[in-house]
Tab-separated table of C-alpha atoms in Angstrom:
chain	number	residue	atom	x	y	z
A	1478	MET	CA	15.922	-8.560	15.782
A	1479	ARG	CA	16.949	-11.294	13.376
A	1480	LEU	CA	16.628	-11.261	9.657
A	1481	LEU	CA	16.410	-14.529	7.678
A	1482	ALA	CA	16.716	-14.920	3.854
A	1483	LEU	CA	14.777	-18.101	2.968
A	1484	PRO	CA	15.796	-19.375	-0.526
A	1485	ALA	CA	12.754	-20.080	-2.695
A	1486	LEU	CA	12.032	-21.185	-6.295
A	1487	SER	CA	15.076	-20.711	-8.526
A	1488	ASP	CA	16.649	-17.597	-7.199
A	1489	ASN	CA	14.038	-15.795	-4.962
A	1490	TYR	CA	14.458	-14.873	-1.316
A	1491	ILE	CA	11.537	-14.809	1.094
A	1492	TRP	CA	12.508	-12.472	3.986
A	1493	ALA	CA	11.556	-13.329	7.574
A	1494	LEU	CA	11.927	-10.569	10.107
A	1495	CYS	CA	11.999	-12.237	13.557
A	1496	GLY	CA	11.062	-10.510	16.738
A	1497	SER	CA	12.837	-10.456	20.101
A	1498	ASP	CA	11.387	-13.860	21.018
A	1499	ASP	CA	13.097	-15.232	17.831
A	1500	GLU	CA	9.934	-17.076	16.915
A	1501	THR	CA	7.306	-14.566	15.680
A	1502	ALA	CA	8.165	-13.311	12.188
A	1503	LEU	CA	6.971	-10.937	9.579
A	1504	ILE	CA	7.149	-12.633	6.175
A	1505	VAL	CA	7.955	-10.605	3.018
A	1506	ASP	CA	7.105	-11.800	-0.467
A	1507	PRO	CA	6.364	-15.552	0.029
A	1508	GLY	CA	6.423	-16.766	-3.574
A	1509	ASP	CA	6.386	-20.287	-2.244
A	1510	ALA	CA	4.895	-21.535	1.035
A	1511	ALA	CA	7.298	-24.454	1.417
A	1512	PRO	CA	10.335	-22.496	2.849
A	1513	VAL	CA	8.186	-20.703	5.411
A	1514	LEU	CA	6.452	-23.946	6.418
A	1515	ALA	CA	9.859	-25.615	6.791
A	1516	ALA	CA	11.022	-22.754	9.025
A	1517	ALA	CA	7.775	-23.072	11.001
A	1518	ALA	CA	8.598	-26.718	11.695
A	1519	ASN	CA	11.670	-25.321	13.485
A	1520	GLY	CA	9.669	-22.873	15.606
A	1521	LEU	CA	9.039	-19.888	13.335
A	1522	ARG	CA	5.534	-18.380	13.682
A	1523	PRO	CA	4.402	-15.894	10.997
A	1524	VAL	CA	2.421	-12.922	12.387
A	1525	GLY	CA	1.954	-11.030	9.100
A	1526	ILE	CA	2.814	-10.977	5.393
A	1527	LEU	CA	4.084	-8.023	3.358
A	1528	LEU	CA	3.735	-8.131	-0.438
A	1529	THR	CA	5.598	-5.739	-2.704
A	1530	HIS	CA	4.000	-6.500	-6.052
A	1531	HIS	CA	1.678	-8.908	-7.870
A	1532	HIS	CA	4.178	-11.293	-9.645
A	1533	ASN	CA	3.538	-14.867	-8.647
A	1534	ASP	CA	7.120	-15.569	-7.603
A	1535	HIS	CA	6.448	-13.007	-4.770
A	1536	ILE	CA	2.861	-13.885	-3.805
A	1537	GLY	CA	2.367	-17.533	-4.859
A	1538	GLY	CA	2.626	-19.028	-1.352
A	1539	THR	CA	0.315	-16.517	0.368
A	1540	ALA	CA	-2.900	-18.486	0.123
A	1541	ALA	CA	-1.284	-21.631	1.608
A	1542	LEU	CA	0.175	-19.662	4.537
A	1543	ARG	CA	-3.221	-18.075	5.274
A	1544	GLU	CA	-4.725	-21.520	5.255
A	1545	ARG	CA	-2.117	-22.723	7.711
A	1546	TRP	CA	-2.473	-19.668	9.934
A	1547	PRO	CA	-6.056	-18.332	9.605
A	1548	GLY	CA	-6.418	-14.619	10.272
A	1549	LEU	CA	-2.828	-13.848	9.193
A	1550	PRO	CA	-2.887	-10.199	7.982
A	1551	VAL	CA	-1.585	-9.674	4.471
A	1552	PHE	CA	-0.463	-6.139	3.480
A	1553	ALA	CA	-0.314	-5.444	-0.243
A	1554	PRO	CA	-0.602	-2.614	-2.757
A	1555	ASP	CA	-4.034	-1.746	-4.106
A	1556	ASP	CA	-3.924	-4.032	-7.121
A	1557	GLU	CA	-6.742	-6.426	-8.103
A	1558	ARG	CA	-4.142	-8.944	-9.254
A	1559	ILE	CA	-3.313	-9.589	-5.602
A	1560	GLY	CA	-6.295	-11.502	-4.348
A	1561	ASP	CA	-5.116	-12.588	-0.897
A	1562	ALA	CA	-4.555	-9.119	0.514
A	1563	THR	CA	-6.440	-8.274	3.799
A	1564	VAL	CA	-5.035	-4.682	4.128
A	1565	ARG	CA	-4.382	-2.464	1.069
A	1566	VAL	CA	-1.402	-0.072	1.438
A	1567	ASP	CA	-0.280	3.009	-0.533
A	1568	ASP	CA	2.464	5.556	-0.389
A	1569	GLY	CA	3.105	7.103	3.017
A	1570	ILE	CA	1.018	4.660	5.014
A	1571	ARG	CA	2.609	3.124	8.090
A	1572	VAL	CA	2.087	-0.559	8.589
A	1573	HIS	CA	1.723	-1.586	12.258
A	1574	VAL	CA	1.957	-5.307	12.969
A	1575	ALA	CA	3.230	-7.335	15.898
A	1576	GLY	CA	5.274	-4.436	17.248
A	1577	TRP	CA	6.865	-3.530	13.936
A	1578	THR	CA	6.144	-0.163	12.170
A	1579	LEU	CA	7.144	0.034	8.550
A	1580	GLN	CA	6.710	2.963	6.084
A	1581	VAL	CA	5.198	2.150	2.694
A	1582	LEU	CA	6.983	3.708	-0.297
A	1583	ALA	CA	5.350	3.727	-3.713
A	1584	VAL	CA	8.087	2.687	-6.223
A	1585	PRO	CA	6.449	2.126	-9.634
A	1586	GLY	CA	8.544	1.061	-12.589
A	1587	HIS	CA	8.881	-2.701	-12.460
A	1588	THR	CA	5.104	-2.910	-12.110
A	1589	ARG	CA	2.617	-0.013	-11.879
A	1590	SER	CA	1.647	-0.726	-8.227
A	1591	HIS	CA	4.990	-1.833	-6.764
A	1592	VAL	CA	5.722	-0.733	-3.186
A	1593	ALA	CA	8.674	-1.069	-0.871
A	1594	TYR	CA	8.662	-1.273	2.985
A	1595	TYR	CA	11.103	0.672	5.052
A	1596	LEU	CA	11.833	-0.141	8.712
A	1597	ASP	CA	13.753	2.440	10.702
A	1598	ARG	CA	14.861	1.191	14.157
A	1599	SER	CA	17.836	3.494	14.421
A	1600	GLY	CA	16.512	4.745	17.701
A	1601	SER	CA	16.383	1.337	19.333
A	1602	ASP	CA	18.590	-1.395	17.902
A	1603	GLY	CA	20.255	0.780	15.279
A	1604	GLN	CA	18.969	-1.093	12.279
A	1605	ARG	CA	17.309	0.170	9.087
A	1606	LEU	CA	15.879	-2.269	6.603
A	1607	LEU	CA	14.464	-1.756	3.118
A	1608	PHE	CA	12.348	-4.528	1.551
A	1609	SER	CA	12.661	-3.468	-2.007
A	1610	GLY	CA	11.119	-6.385	-3.874
A	1611	ASP	CA	12.068	-6.227	-7.554
A	1612	THR	CA	12.674	-2.427	-7.701
A	1613	LEU	CA	16.261	-2.246	-6.312
A	1614	PHE	CA	18.557	-5.225	-6.466
A	1615	SER	CA	22.141	-5.702	-5.330
A	1616	LEU	CA	24.060	-4.017	-8.173
A	1617	GLY	CA	20.915	-3.752	-10.323
A	1618	CYS	CA	17.249	-2.860	-10.662
A	1619	GLY	CA	14.092	-4.523	-11.989
A	1620	ARG	CA	13.012	-4.655	-15.609
A	1621	LEU	CA	10.401	-2.123	-16.843
A	1622	PHE	CA	7.500	-4.452	-17.292
A	1623	GLU	CA	4.714	-1.960	-16.741
A	1624	GLY	CA	6.249	1.386	-15.800
A	1625	THR	CA	8.421	3.955	-17.602
A	1626	ALA	CA	12.077	4.758	-17.340
A	1627	ALA	CA	11.120	8.080	-15.754
A	1628	GLN	CA	9.058	6.252	-13.078
A	1629	MET	CA	11.794	3.800	-12.304
A	1630	LEU	CA	14.464	6.498	-12.169
A	1631	SER	CA	12.299	8.452	-9.751
A	1632	SER	CA	11.644	5.407	-7.641
A	1633	LEU	CA	15.350	4.510	-7.432
A	1634	THR	CA	16.256	8.162	-6.633
A	1635	ARG	CA	13.834	8.070	-3.786
A	1636	LEU	CA	15.314	4.837	-2.358
A	1637	ALA	CA	18.821	6.100	-2.843
A	1638	ALA	CA	17.979	9.030	-0.549
A	1639	LEU	CA	17.668	6.694	2.475
A	1640	PRO	CA	20.579	6.459	4.935
A	1641	ASP	CA	23.808	4.735	3.979
A	1642	ASP	CA	23.451	1.967	6.608
A	1643	THR	CA	20.021	0.881	5.297
A	1644	ARG	CA	20.196	-2.857	4.464
A	1645	VAL	CA	18.677	-3.607	1.065
A	1646	CYS	CA	16.620	-6.756	1.312
A	1647	CYS	CA	15.742	-7.453	-2.378
A	1648	GLY	CA	13.751	-10.256	-3.893
A	1649	HIS	CA	16.420	-12.236	-5.858
A	1650	GLU	CA	19.947	-13.532	-5.788
A	1651	TYR	CA	21.205	-11.537	-8.803
A	1652	THR	CA	24.367	-9.979	-7.446
A	1653	LEU	CA	26.925	-11.760	-9.568
A	1654	ALA	CA	24.904	-11.566	-12.750
A	1655	ASN	CA	24.307	-7.891	-12.167
A	1656	GLY	CA	27.943	-7.413	-11.251
A	1657	ALA	CA	29.116	-8.768	-14.649
A	1658	PHE	CA	27.077	-6.044	-16.336
A	1659	ALA	CA	28.158	-3.295	-13.875
A	1660	ARG	CA	31.787	-4.157	-14.455
A	1661	VAL	CA	31.356	-3.482	-18.259
A	1662	VAL	CA	29.703	-0.145	-17.495
A	1663	GLU	CA	32.288	0.920	-14.847
A	1664	PRO	CA	35.420	-1.235	-15.385
A	1665	ASP	CA	37.569	1.095	-13.268
A	1666	ASN	CA	35.359	1.296	-10.162
A	1667	PRO	CA	37.345	-0.246	-7.249
A	1668	ALA	CA	34.358	-0.405	-4.944
A	1669	LEU	CA	32.551	-2.427	-7.554
A	1670	SER	CA	35.454	-4.883	-7.816
A	1671	ARG	CA	35.506	-5.321	-4.090
A	1672	ARG	CA	31.774	-5.902	-3.987
A	1673	ILE	CA	31.842	-8.539	-6.688
A	1674	GLU	CA	34.720	-10.364	-4.929
A	1675	GLN	CA	32.827	-10.193	-1.610
A	1676	ALA	CA	29.670	-11.567	-3.274
A	1677	GLN	CA	31.575	-14.380	-4.969
A	1678	SER	CA	33.128	-15.405	-1.667
A	1679	MET	CA	29.727	-15.428	0.001
A	1680	ARG	CA	28.151	-17.515	-2.741
A	1681	ASN	CA	31.069	-19.959	-2.757
A	1682	ALA	CA	30.412	-20.431	0.947
A	1683	GLY	CA	26.741	-21.104	0.271
A	1684	ARG	CA	25.534	-17.834	1.799
A	1685	PRO	CA	23.254	-15.190	0.348
A	1686	SER	CA	25.064	-12.183	-1.123
A	1687	VAL	CA	22.305	-9.939	0.235
A	1688	PRO	CA	21.385	-7.758	2.088
A	1689	SER	CA	23.773	-5.124	0.844
A	1690	SER	CA	23.884	-1.656	2.276
A	1691	LEU	CA	22.505	1.381	0.533
A	1692	GLY	CA	25.831	3.049	0.805
A	1693	GLU	CA	27.413	0.090	-1.086
A	1694	GLU	CA	24.732	0.363	-3.710
A	1695	ARG	CA	25.289	4.074	-4.285
A	1696	ALA	CA	29.022	3.322	-4.818
A	1697	THR	CA	28.616	0.328	-7.116
A	1698	ASN	CA	25.147	-0.045	-8.648
A	1699	PRO	CA	25.130	1.578	-12.134
A	1700	PHE	CA	21.278	2.220	-11.971
A	1701	LEU	CA	21.928	4.467	-8.950
A	1702	ARG	CA	24.906	6.043	-10.806
A	1703	SER	CA	23.463	6.950	-14.132
A	1704	ARG	CA	24.435	10.627	-13.444
A	1705	GLU	CA	28.066	9.791	-12.686
A	1706	ALA	CA	30.700	10.817	-15.227
A	1707	SER	CA	32.167	7.309	-15.425
A	1708	VAL	CA	28.758	5.836	-16.343
A	1709	LEU	CA	27.976	8.636	-18.803
A	1710	ARG	CA	31.264	7.985	-20.585
A	1711	SER	CA	30.217	4.383	-21.221
A	1712	LEU	CA	26.772	5.518	-22.425
A	1713	ILE	CA	28.291	8.081	-24.722
A	1714	ALA	CA	30.554	5.469	-26.273
A	1715	ARG	CA	27.559	3.184	-26.701
A	1716	LEU	CA	25.209	5.854	-28.177
A	1717	GLY	CA	27.777	7.825	-30.078
A	1718	ARG	CA	26.487	10.948	-28.404
A	1719	ALA	CA	25.563	12.258	-25.014
A	1720	PRO	CA	22.142	11.296	-23.619
A	1721	ALA	CA	19.618	14.107	-23.954
A	1722	ASP	CA	18.811	14.026	-20.197
A	1723	GLU	CA	18.830	11.897	-17.083
A	1724	VAL	CA	15.832	9.840	-18.152
A	1725	GLU	CA	17.412	8.914	-21.478
A	1726	ALA	CA	20.631	7.986	-19.747
A	1727	PHE	CA	18.783	5.689	-17.396
A	1728	ALA	CA	16.585	4.234	-20.102
A	1729	GLU	CA	19.542	3.416	-22.274
A	1730	LEU	CA	21.346	1.818	-19.352
A	1731	ARG	CA	18.316	-0.377	-18.739
A	1732	ARG	CA	17.989	-1.312	-22.462
A	1733	TRP	CA	21.684	-2.228	-22.486
A	1734	LYS	CA	21.173	-4.479	-19.445
A	1735	ASP	CA	18.133	-6.090	-21.056
A	1736	GLY	CA	20.135	-7.333	-23.901
A	1737	PHE	CA	23.395	-8.011	-22.021
A	1738	GLN	CA	25.022	-11.458	-22.055
A	1739	ALA	CA	28.086	-12.055	-19.887
């Protein structure tokens, strides 16, 4: 199994999950057809498309790919704003395509119908992959465009319960920008400092900083750590009081990030 992060648009990644023949591939969130078509010129052959949510930078290339490969199945949440879907998915459904089996997880918050796809091959090649779209990022999470703080907190808590070695395949190259904010929230977190240094080295070398592991995210991502004493201290200093509950803590953290400038 080979995983490719195809850069697209300004800072998106289109994920290509390649099979054992190293040619057939499952494509995740093709916001632009061009990177996939370029990969196809070198032998890649899409066998299915997974869409996490309706934003155009995640679905914009789908129609062109279906035109190039007629009959290509497109799995997407049940949302009328995604017009190219051939199979609608919802929480708990298992997607079977070209030998892959992925579990669909409903993770509303960024959008009302956002889903993630989880692949657990721990019994075969030992790999677990989470295609999290714009819900969970490396060192961050998505903005609340349609959902509530309570929904997003619940969605992130659900994803955080997956095994430590799950590789988080998110939709954007945001690690360093997210890291600048995370460092303000938790300036004394040594795991965070190491993660930022690692990401900077990878970007300097022209490599993606993702996927990260879920274990790393739990140790460094402030949006998975809103219950931690170190994060709460920063929120108390910002609010001038303790948050009323976990939802308010998370909501204030998200508001803080929304207005943050490094």
